[in-house]
Structure formats: C-alpha cells, structure tokens
Short mmCIF file of C-alpha atoms and ligand atoms in Angstrom, two decimals:
data_model
loop_
_atom_site.label_atom_id
_atom_site.label_comp_id
_atom_site.label_asym_id
_atom_site.label_seq_id
_atom_site.Cartn_x
_atom_site.Cartn_y
_atom_site.Cartn_z
CA MET A 1 40.00 -164.49 88.04
CA SER A 2 40.81 -165.53 91.58
CA LEU A 3 37.91 -167.01 93.53
CA SER A 4 37.82 -167.25 97.31
CA VAL A 5 35.24 -168.48 99.79
CA LEU A 6 34.26 -166.78 103.01
CA ILE A 7 32.52 -169.04 105.51
CA VAL A 8 30.71 -167.21 108.28
CA ALA A 9 30.91 -169.30 111.46
CA ALA A 10 31.09 -166.76 114.28
CA GLY A 11 27.47 -167.14 115.39
CA ARG A 12 26.38 -168.40 118.77
CA GLY A 13 22.93 -169.58 117.59
CA THR A 14 21.03 -171.44 120.29
CA ARG A 15 17.79 -172.24 118.47
CA ALA A 16 19.35 -175.47 117.13
CA GLY A 17 19.76 -176.78 120.70
CA GLY A 18 22.81 -178.49 122.15
CA GLU A 19 25.59 -177.32 124.47
CA ILE A 20 27.76 -175.79 121.77
CA PRO A 21 27.02 -173.62 118.72
CA LYS A 22 25.53 -175.59 115.83
CA GLN A 23 28.54 -175.29 113.51
CA TRP A 24 30.64 -177.32 115.98
CA GLN A 25 28.07 -180.04 116.63
CA PRO A 26 28.54 -183.56 115.20
CA LEU A 27 26.78 -184.48 111.98
CA ALA A 28 27.25 -187.69 109.93
CA GLY A 29 30.64 -188.49 111.43
CA LYS A 30 32.16 -184.99 111.36
CA ARG A 31 31.42 -181.53 112.72
CA VAL A 32 28.93 -179.45 110.75
CA ILE A 33 31.67 -177.00 109.75
CA ASP A 34 33.90 -179.81 108.44
CA HIS A 35 31.19 -180.80 105.96
CA THR A 36 30.78 -177.15 104.94
CA LEU A 37 34.53 -176.72 104.40
CA ALA A 38 34.66 -179.93 102.35
CA LEU A 39 32.09 -178.50 99.91
CA PHE A 40 34.66 -175.95 98.78
CA GLN A 41 38.00 -177.66 99.49
CA SER A 42 37.33 -180.08 96.63
CA LEU A 43 36.65 -177.32 94.06
CA PRO A 44 39.62 -176.56 91.78
CA GLU A 45 38.32 -173.00 91.13
CA VAL A 46 38.71 -172.00 94.79
CA ALA A 47 42.07 -170.34 95.54
CA HIS A 48 41.49 -169.41 99.20
CA ILE A 49 39.02 -170.23 101.96
CA CYS A 50 38.67 -167.93 104.95
CA VAL A 51 36.55 -168.88 107.95
CA VAL A 52 35.26 -166.16 110.26
CA LEU A 53 35.16 -167.49 113.82
CA HIS A 54 34.09 -166.31 117.23
CA PRO A 55 37.20 -165.15 119.17
CA GLU A 56 36.84 -168.12 121.56
CA ASP A 57 36.80 -170.63 118.68
CA MET A 58 40.02 -169.67 116.88
CA THR A 59 41.82 -172.90 117.83
CA LEU A 60 39.01 -175.23 116.76
CA LEU A 61 40.18 -175.38 113.14
CA PRO A 62 43.64 -176.47 111.93
CA ALA A 63 46.37 -173.84 111.59
CA THR A 64 46.46 -174.49 107.84
CA ILE A 65 43.04 -172.83 107.41
CA LEU A 66 42.91 -169.04 107.01
CA LYS A 67 40.84 -167.57 109.83
CA ALA A 68 39.48 -164.17 110.75
CA GLU A 69 38.08 -163.10 114.11
CA GLY A 70 34.40 -162.27 113.89
CA GLY A 71 32.71 -159.12 115.19
CA ALA A 72 29.61 -158.46 117.26
CA THR A 73 27.23 -158.65 114.28
CA ARG A 74 27.08 -160.71 111.10
CA ASP A 75 27.99 -157.61 109.05
CA ALA A 76 31.07 -156.99 111.18
CA SER A 77 32.12 -160.62 110.80
CA VAL A 78 31.81 -160.53 107.01
CA ARG A 79 33.81 -157.28 106.90
CA ALA A 80 36.56 -158.94 108.97
CA GLY A 81 36.66 -161.87 106.56
CA LEU A 82 36.78 -159.61 103.50
CA ASP A 83 39.64 -157.66 105.12
CA ALA A 84 41.56 -160.91 105.68
CA LEU A 85 41.13 -161.90 102.03
CA ALA A 86 41.88 -158.45 100.58
CA PRO A 87 45.72 -158.79 100.45
CA LEU A 88 45.45 -162.06 98.50
CA GLY A 89 44.51 -160.55 95.14
CA ILE A 90 40.96 -161.88 95.18
CA THR A 91 38.62 -160.88 92.36
CA ARG A 92 35.52 -162.88 93.32
CA VAL A 93 34.17 -164.21 96.61
CA LEU A 94 31.47 -166.66 97.65
CA ILE A 95 30.01 -165.95 101.10
CA HIS A 96 28.46 -169.01 102.72
CA ASP A 97 26.79 -169.90 106.01
CA ALA A 98 28.70 -172.51 108.04
CA ALA A 99 25.31 -173.96 108.96
CA ARG A 100 24.63 -175.01 105.36
CA PRO A 101 26.67 -178.22 105.08
CA CYS A 102 24.57 -179.94 102.39
CA THR A 103 24.80 -177.48 99.49
CA PRO A 104 24.73 -179.43 96.19
CA PRO A 105 27.83 -178.77 94.04
CA ALA A 106 25.58 -177.75 91.14
CA VAL A 107 24.24 -174.80 93.16
CA ILE A 108 27.78 -173.59 93.91
CA GLN A 109 28.75 -173.95 90.25
CA SER A 110 25.68 -171.97 89.14
CA VAL A 111 26.65 -169.08 91.41
CA ILE A 112 30.26 -169.14 90.15
CA ARG A 113 29.10 -169.13 86.49
CA ALA A 114 26.64 -166.27 87.05
CA LEU A 115 29.51 -164.07 88.28
CA ASP A 116 30.89 -164.09 84.71
CA THR A 117 28.02 -161.84 83.69
CA HIS A 118 26.86 -160.20 86.94
CA PRO A 119 28.58 -158.43 89.84
CA ALA A 120 26.53 -160.55 92.28
CA ALA A 121 24.57 -163.80 92.21
CA ALA A 122 22.70 -165.86 94.77
CA PRO A 123 20.61 -169.04 94.91
CA ALA A 124 16.97 -168.99 95.95
CA LEU A 125 13.80 -171.04 95.58
CA PRO A 126 10.29 -169.76 94.94
CA VAL A 127 7.85 -170.05 97.82
CA THR A 128 5.31 -172.75 96.91
CA ASP A 129 3.19 -172.95 100.08
CA ALA A 130 0.34 -170.49 100.48
CA LEU A 131 1.30 -167.52 102.65
CA TRP A 132 -0.87 -166.24 105.47
CA ARG A 133 -0.78 -163.23 107.68
CA VAL A 134 -1.29 -164.49 111.25
CA ALA A 135 -1.90 -162.63 114.51
CA ASP A 136 -2.70 -164.01 117.97
CA ASN A 137 -2.58 -167.56 116.55
CA ALA A 138 -5.40 -166.82 114.13
CA VAL A 139 -5.28 -166.51 110.35
CA LEU A 140 -6.02 -162.98 109.22
CA GLY A 141 -5.86 -163.75 105.50
CA PRO A 142 -3.70 -164.78 102.55
CA GLU A 143 -0.62 -162.92 101.37
CA SER A 144 0.52 -162.98 97.77
CA ARG A 145 3.51 -165.20 97.11
CA ASP A 146 4.07 -163.76 93.62
CA GLY A 147 7.75 -163.02 93.23
CA ILE A 148 8.57 -164.21 96.76
CA TYR A 149 11.71 -166.37 97.05
CA ARG A 150 13.56 -168.13 99.87
CA ALA A 151 17.18 -166.93 99.93
CA GLN A 152 20.09 -169.38 100.24
CA THR A 153 23.88 -169.22 100.18
CA PRO A 154 26.58 -169.23 98.83
CA GLN A 155 26.05 -165.70 97.64
CA GLY A 156 28.69 -164.66 95.12
CA PHE A 157 30.15 -161.23 94.44
CA HIS A 158 32.86 -159.41 92.60
CA PHE A 159 35.24 -158.85 95.48
CA ALA A 160 35.85 -155.11 95.30
CA ALA A 161 32.14 -154.41 94.79
CA ILE A 162 30.97 -156.27 97.89
CA ARG A 163 33.86 -154.94 100.00
CA ASP A 164 32.92 -151.38 99.04
CA ALA A 165 29.25 -152.14 99.65
CA HIS A 166 29.98 -153.45 103.16
CA ALA A 167 32.26 -150.50 103.93
CA SER A 168 29.49 -148.02 103.18
CA HIS A 169 26.59 -150.05 104.61
CA MET A 170 24.87 -148.62 107.65
CA GLY A 171 23.03 -150.80 110.15
CA SER A 172 22.71 -154.56 110.09
CA ALA A 173 21.65 -156.77 107.20
CA ALA A 174 20.14 -160.27 107.06
CA ASP A 175 22.57 -161.30 104.37
CA ASP A 176 25.10 -159.98 101.87
CA VAL A 177 22.61 -159.66 99.03
CA GLU A 178 20.81 -157.06 101.14
CA VAL A 179 24.11 -155.16 101.46
CA ALA A 180 24.78 -155.50 97.73
CA ARG A 181 21.32 -154.25 96.80
CA ALA A 182 21.69 -151.28 99.14
CA ALA A 183 24.80 -150.38 97.14
CA GLY A 184 22.85 -150.69 93.88
CA LEU A 185 24.49 -153.93 92.69
CA ASP A 186 22.60 -156.09 90.21
CA VAL A 187 22.09 -159.52 91.86
CA ALA A 188 21.39 -162.43 89.51
CA LEU A 189 19.08 -165.20 90.76
CA VAL A 190 20.24 -168.80 90.32
CA THR A 191 18.19 -171.86 91.17
CA GLY A 192 18.72 -173.08 94.72
CA HIS A 193 18.02 -176.57 96.02
CA GLU A 194 15.75 -178.05 98.70
CA ASP A 195 18.75 -179.95 100.14
CA ASN A 196 20.58 -176.66 100.74
CA LEU A 197 19.05 -176.30 104.19
CA LYS A 198 20.36 -174.01 106.89
CA ILE A 199 20.57 -175.89 110.18
CA THR A 200 18.45 -173.75 112.47
CA LEU A 201 16.25 -175.98 114.64
CA PRO A 202 17.10 -179.30 116.39
CA ALA A 203 15.13 -181.34 113.80
CA ASP A 204 17.33 -179.91 111.02
CA PHE A 205 20.26 -182.08 112.17
CA ALA A 206 18.36 -185.27 111.34
CA ARG A 207 17.38 -183.95 107.91
CA ALA A 208 20.94 -182.82 107.15
CA GLU A 209 22.25 -186.23 108.24
CA ARG A 210 19.82 -187.98 105.87
CA ILE A 211 20.94 -185.77 102.97
CA LEU A 212 24.65 -186.27 103.67
CA ARG A 213 24.34 -190.03 104.17
CA GLY A 214 22.29 -190.26 100.98
CA SER A 215 25.05 -188.67 98.93
CA MET A 216 27.76 -190.84 100.48
CA ASP A 217 29.52 -193.20 98.08
CA ILE A 218 29.91 -196.57 99.83
CA ARG A 219 32.00 -199.23 98.08
CA LEU A 220 32.36 -202.92 98.87
CA GLY A 221 35.18 -205.03 97.44
CA ASN A 222 36.22 -208.65 97.80
CA GLY A 223 39.54 -210.43 97.39
CA TYR A 224 40.57 -214.08 97.27
CA ASP A 225 44.05 -215.56 97.22
CA VAL A 226 45.80 -218.92 97.57
CA HIS A 227 49.45 -219.80 98.13
CA ARG A 228 50.84 -223.34 98.25
CA PHE A 229 53.12 -224.61 100.98
CA CYS A 230 56.81 -225.15 100.28
CA GLU A 231 59.95 -225.86 102.30
CA GLY A 232 60.44 -223.41 105.15
CA ASP A 233 60.12 -222.71 108.86
CA HIS A 234 57.64 -219.78 108.91
CA VAL A 235 54.78 -218.14 107.02
CA TRP A 236 53.85 -214.45 106.75
CA LEU A 237 50.13 -213.97 107.41
CA CYS A 238 48.46 -210.55 107.63
CA GLY A 239 51.76 -208.86 108.37
CA VAL A 240 52.83 -211.24 111.15
CA LYS A 241 55.65 -213.82 110.92
CA VAL A 242 54.19 -217.09 112.20
CA PRO A 243 56.53 -220.03 112.96
CA HIS A 244 55.44 -223.12 111.01
CA GLY A 245 56.99 -226.32 109.77
CA ARG A 246 56.64 -225.10 106.18
CA GLY A 247 56.74 -221.86 104.21
CA LEU A 248 54.42 -220.40 101.58
CA ASP A 249 55.53 -220.27 97.98
CA GLY A 250 55.05 -217.09 96.00
CA HIS A 251 56.63 -214.36 93.96
CA SER A 252 56.56 -211.96 96.93
CA ASP A 253 56.60 -212.87 100.64
CA ALA A 254 53.39 -214.86 99.88
CA ASP A 255 51.31 -213.17 102.61
CA VAL A 256 48.07 -214.65 101.37
CA GLY A 257 45.88 -212.70 103.82
CA MET A 258 47.39 -209.35 102.96
CA HIS A 259 47.05 -210.12 99.25
CA ALA A 260 43.34 -210.87 99.64
CA ILE A 261 42.82 -207.63 101.58
CA THR A 262 44.79 -205.63 99.02
CA ASP A 263 42.67 -207.07 96.21
CA ALA A 264 39.49 -206.27 98.17
CA ILE A 265 40.50 -202.59 98.33
CA TYR A 266 41.42 -202.49 94.64
CA GLY A 267 38.13 -204.27 93.95
CA ALA A 268 36.09 -201.66 95.80
CA LEU A 269 37.73 -199.01 93.62
CA ALA A 270 37.38 -201.05 90.40
CA GLU A 271 41.17 -200.81 90.16
CA GLY A 272 41.87 -204.41 89.16
CA ASP A 273 44.13 -206.46 91.41
CA ILE A 274 47.70 -206.67 92.72
CA GLY A 275 48.91 -208.21 89.47
CA ARG A 276 47.81 -205.13 87.54
CA HIS A 277 49.69 -202.71 89.80
CA PHE A 278 52.69 -204.96 90.56
CA PRO A 279 53.13 -207.33 87.57
CA PRO A 280 54.71 -210.69 88.58
CA SER A 281 56.75 -210.42 85.35
CA ASP A 282 58.58 -207.42 86.85
CA PRO A 283 61.64 -208.73 88.77
CA GLN A 284 61.66 -205.74 91.14
CA TRP A 285 58.67 -207.22 93.04
CA LYS A 286 60.31 -210.65 93.58
CA GLY A 287 60.38 -211.30 97.31
CA ALA A 288 58.76 -207.90 97.97
CA ALA A 289 57.16 -207.38 101.36
CA SER A 290 53.40 -207.40 100.86
CA HIS A 291 52.87 -204.26 102.92
CA ILE A 292 54.13 -202.38 99.84
CA PHE A 293 51.07 -203.61 97.94
CA LEU A 294 48.65 -202.88 100.79
CA ARG A 295 50.05 -199.39 101.33
CA HIS A 296 49.67 -198.72 97.61
CA ALA A 297 46.03 -199.81 97.61
CA ALA A 298 45.31 -197.63 100.67
CA GLY A 299 47.04 -194.71 98.90
CA VAL A 300 44.91 -195.18 95.79
CA ALA A 301 41.79 -195.18 97.98
CA GLN A 302 42.86 -191.96 99.69
CA ALA A 303 43.74 -190.28 96.38
CA ARG A 304 40.29 -191.19 95.06
CA GLY A 305 38.68 -189.57 98.13
CA PHE A 306 37.76 -192.73 100.03
CA LYS A 307 38.51 -193.79 103.57
CA ILE A 308 38.64 -197.44 104.54
CA SER A 309 35.71 -198.07 106.84
CA ASN A 310 36.42 -201.70 107.66
CA ILE A 311 38.29 -204.83 106.59
CA ASP A 312 37.29 -208.43 107.24
CA CYS A 313 39.68 -211.27 106.38
CA THR A 314 39.20 -215.02 106.80
CA LEU A 315 42.20 -217.35 106.55
CA VAL A 316 41.37 -220.92 105.56
CA CYS A 317 43.87 -223.52 106.84
CA GLU A 318 44.22 -226.46 109.20
CA ARG A 319 47.53 -225.16 110.53
CA PRO A 320 49.16 -222.97 111.73
CA LYS A 321 46.63 -221.96 114.37
CA ILE A 322 45.66 -218.34 113.73
CA GLY A 323 43.88 -217.50 116.99
CA PRO A 324 47.03 -216.78 119.05
CA HIS A 325 48.21 -214.30 116.37
CA ALA A 326 44.91 -212.66 115.37
CA ILE A 327 45.28 -209.57 117.56
CA ALA A 328 48.83 -208.94 116.34
CA MET A 329 47.57 -209.34 112.75
CA GLN A 330 44.77 -206.81 113.33
CA ALA A 331 47.28 -204.36 114.77
CA ALA A 332 49.77 -204.84 111.92
CA LEU A 333 47.10 -204.32 109.24
CA ALA A 334 45.58 -201.32 111.04
CA ASP A 335 49.01 -199.71 111.27
CA ILE A 336 49.67 -200.12 107.55
CA LEU A 337 46.18 -198.87 106.62
CA GLY A 338 46.26 -195.98 109.09
CA ILE A 339 42.92 -196.94 110.65
CA ASP A 340 41.82 -198.05 114.09
CA ALA A 341 42.35 -201.74 114.89
CA SER A 342 38.64 -201.99 115.77
CA ARG A 343 37.95 -201.62 112.03
CA VAL A 344 40.09 -204.63 111.11
CA SER A 345 38.92 -208.22 111.58
CA VAL A 346 41.11 -211.31 111.12
CA LYS A 347 39.59 -214.71 111.70
CA ALA A 348 40.24 -218.24 110.55
CA THR A 349 38.48 -221.45 109.72
CA THR A 350 39.52 -224.93 108.72
CA SER A 351 37.86 -226.66 105.78
CA GLU A 352 37.12 -229.81 107.81
CA ARG A 353 40.13 -231.52 106.21
CA LEU A 354 38.42 -231.25 102.80
CA GLY A 355 40.07 -229.96 99.65
CA PHE A 356 43.54 -228.49 99.21
CA THR A 357 43.48 -226.53 102.46
CA GLY A 358 42.21 -229.64 104.28
CA ARG A 359 45.07 -231.70 102.85
CA GLU A 360 47.44 -228.90 104.01
CA GLU A 361 48.70 -228.22 100.51
CA GLY A 362 48.32 -224.48 100.96
CA ILE A 363 46.43 -221.59 102.61
CA ALA A 364 43.50 -219.63 101.16
CA ALA A 365 42.27 -216.23 102.25
CA ILE A 366 39.14 -214.26 101.49
CA ALA A 367 38.65 -210.61 102.40
CA THR A 368 36.12 -207.84 102.11
CA ALA A 369 36.75 -204.11 102.35
CA THR A 370 34.25 -201.29 102.77
CA LEU A 371 35.29 -197.86 101.52
CA VAL A 372 33.33 -194.67 102.18
CA SER A 373 33.72 -191.38 100.32
CA GLU A 374 35.08 -188.61 102.55
MG1 MG B 401 49.06 -213.79 96.34
#
C-alpha cells in the first residue's frame, strides 16, 4: 500500500476576507497552508504529498513539495493533482482542503484505517441543531435532520477508483465523495471532529487560532551552573572571550552561561543535563568548546519537533562587567541556536558582595528556555 495526500489549494475564496486567498493568510505563526501540510508531513504512512495550486501561486511553496497546477473548477484541480500522483505508484489517496488546518490526527487515522475495508471513506458529524426551511427571512417550518451529516475532509479513496470516477464524472461536484458516489463507490463514514473546521468566514481564523494554540506543546526548562575562578587572563561567557585577570576552572572551556542555557534546553525536553550527554569522565570532552554542547541540545530539540522560542540567561558576578559584552553574547548564542537575537537575553547581576560570587571565588549562571512544538 502506498498512501499519498492531495491538498486542494487552488481556490480564490473571498468570503474569508483579507487581501489574499485564505490558504495564504497568517494563522498562529504560519500560513494556513503550512499548518495543513504539517498535519500530513509528520505521518509515517504518507509517501507523497501533492498540492494543487492556482497558476499564480506556484512559487509560494518550496521546490521540494510536489505541486500541480489547478484548473478552473475544483473538479479540474483534483483531476490535475491525481494526474500528478499517478506515475508514483499510488494505491490510496487522501484528498484534503487546504482551508482545514486543524484536523485532529485521530480523524486522519480513522480515514486511513477505513480504506482497508472500503474503497472510499470520509469523516462527517451528525447535524445536532434543529433544521428549518427559511424564505424571505421567515421560518417556514422544520426540516428533518434524520440521517443528515456535515461532511469534512480528508476524504480517502483507493487511487484507481477515484481517478476513474473523476475521469467519467460530468459537471461539477461539491466534493470527492459526491464524485465517488456518482461512480457507485461505497463510501464508509468515519467520525469527524468539531475542531476540523473549514476556514470560510473571517471569524473562522480566530477559532482556528484558538484550536491550534490549544494543541501547542510549550515547554519551559531551567539551568544553573557555577565555575570557580583559577589562574588565567580571560573567561569564556556565553560564547564570548572576555579579558579578565583570572580564568574559570572546568573540564571544558568553563563557559558557565552557555552551560546553564544548555541545561535549560535539556531540562525543557526532560533530557537530563550536559553531564548525561557529555560525561566528564570521557576524556574527549576535556577542554571542549561549549558550543558543541549547546548545538547538541538545540539539535535534540529540533529532532523532537520543538523550536526554541526564547532564552533568558543571568550571569551572577562582581567582575568582569558583562554589560559591554551583552550584545555580542546575544549574537553568539543566537547564531549557535539558529534563532533571531531578539529571542536571546543575556543580563547580569552582582550578589551585593555576598556569598561566593560576592567574594569573587567564581561565577554563577541561571537560564531559562522556552520551547514550542512546531
Ligand atoms: Mg559547567
């Protein structure tokens, strides 16, 4: 079985408002279509994704994504997408609206599973509100809602069956289930979800944003580190070499700030600390530059599907003065983490000459990191 996904994004819908079609409008930090793509890009069952676009929009997605040029109607666009997928040896296809960026994974999985026993499957929800027939803004009377369902996507099909059905379908159809039924295909019903909304009207953006933000995994981690002073003429702090009358003692380059930040990222991921990933007992890390540790933590975050939203680090020392170096430190950390410098904060405090930092026996650093699921 080879499963592909066809995302229909060629529409020019204007009911949702805005200057550009709804699939390209911003939503919870990305474009609507980027959320929709992400629903399927993370699924191991999906071999290929093809997006059908309006001819003017072909450059709006990266070259790595398979694209087909849409036609004048929705039917024509779906046919173009099916044609693009046909040479790839596809056996099953999910056809999804680009304007449904909030589809719960369980709905997608239900459609995929139903295709094991049916040539077609689609999610829907029963209508629960009373239905009225209305004319001239007046209620004429109730309509039966027995057996009436609200259709959603993704709608799943055995590939050859839906391609044949589209090839022989005359006229336009509201969706692909209509085309499948016209060809006599048995379409299994799976349970849809209220969150699986289709962005249609301006108010739908706010609802979609609430749903997406609600499912976001936000992680906070903290880190704390101390290194004692030793003989030397400089210290490494947050990736910057700072001239000082003493050095910092440690197994690595003793960059106390970078260690605290690295531990904060590991902490947010419940991945232990630097010592777990780079054991001090292992001689290969002796004198190692601390950016190796920080890069590793950032890589673990990325591999786990998180992006680093912000970092805040406080260095605790009487001297050296941090202020003149803080901007360079922000830039160095941002470069290693691959994020904008505006998301990195480095600040410093003294401890009013109290305790070990006050007596200038060493430097302490505390850091927090916020990670957000992508
Ligand atoms: Mg350390």
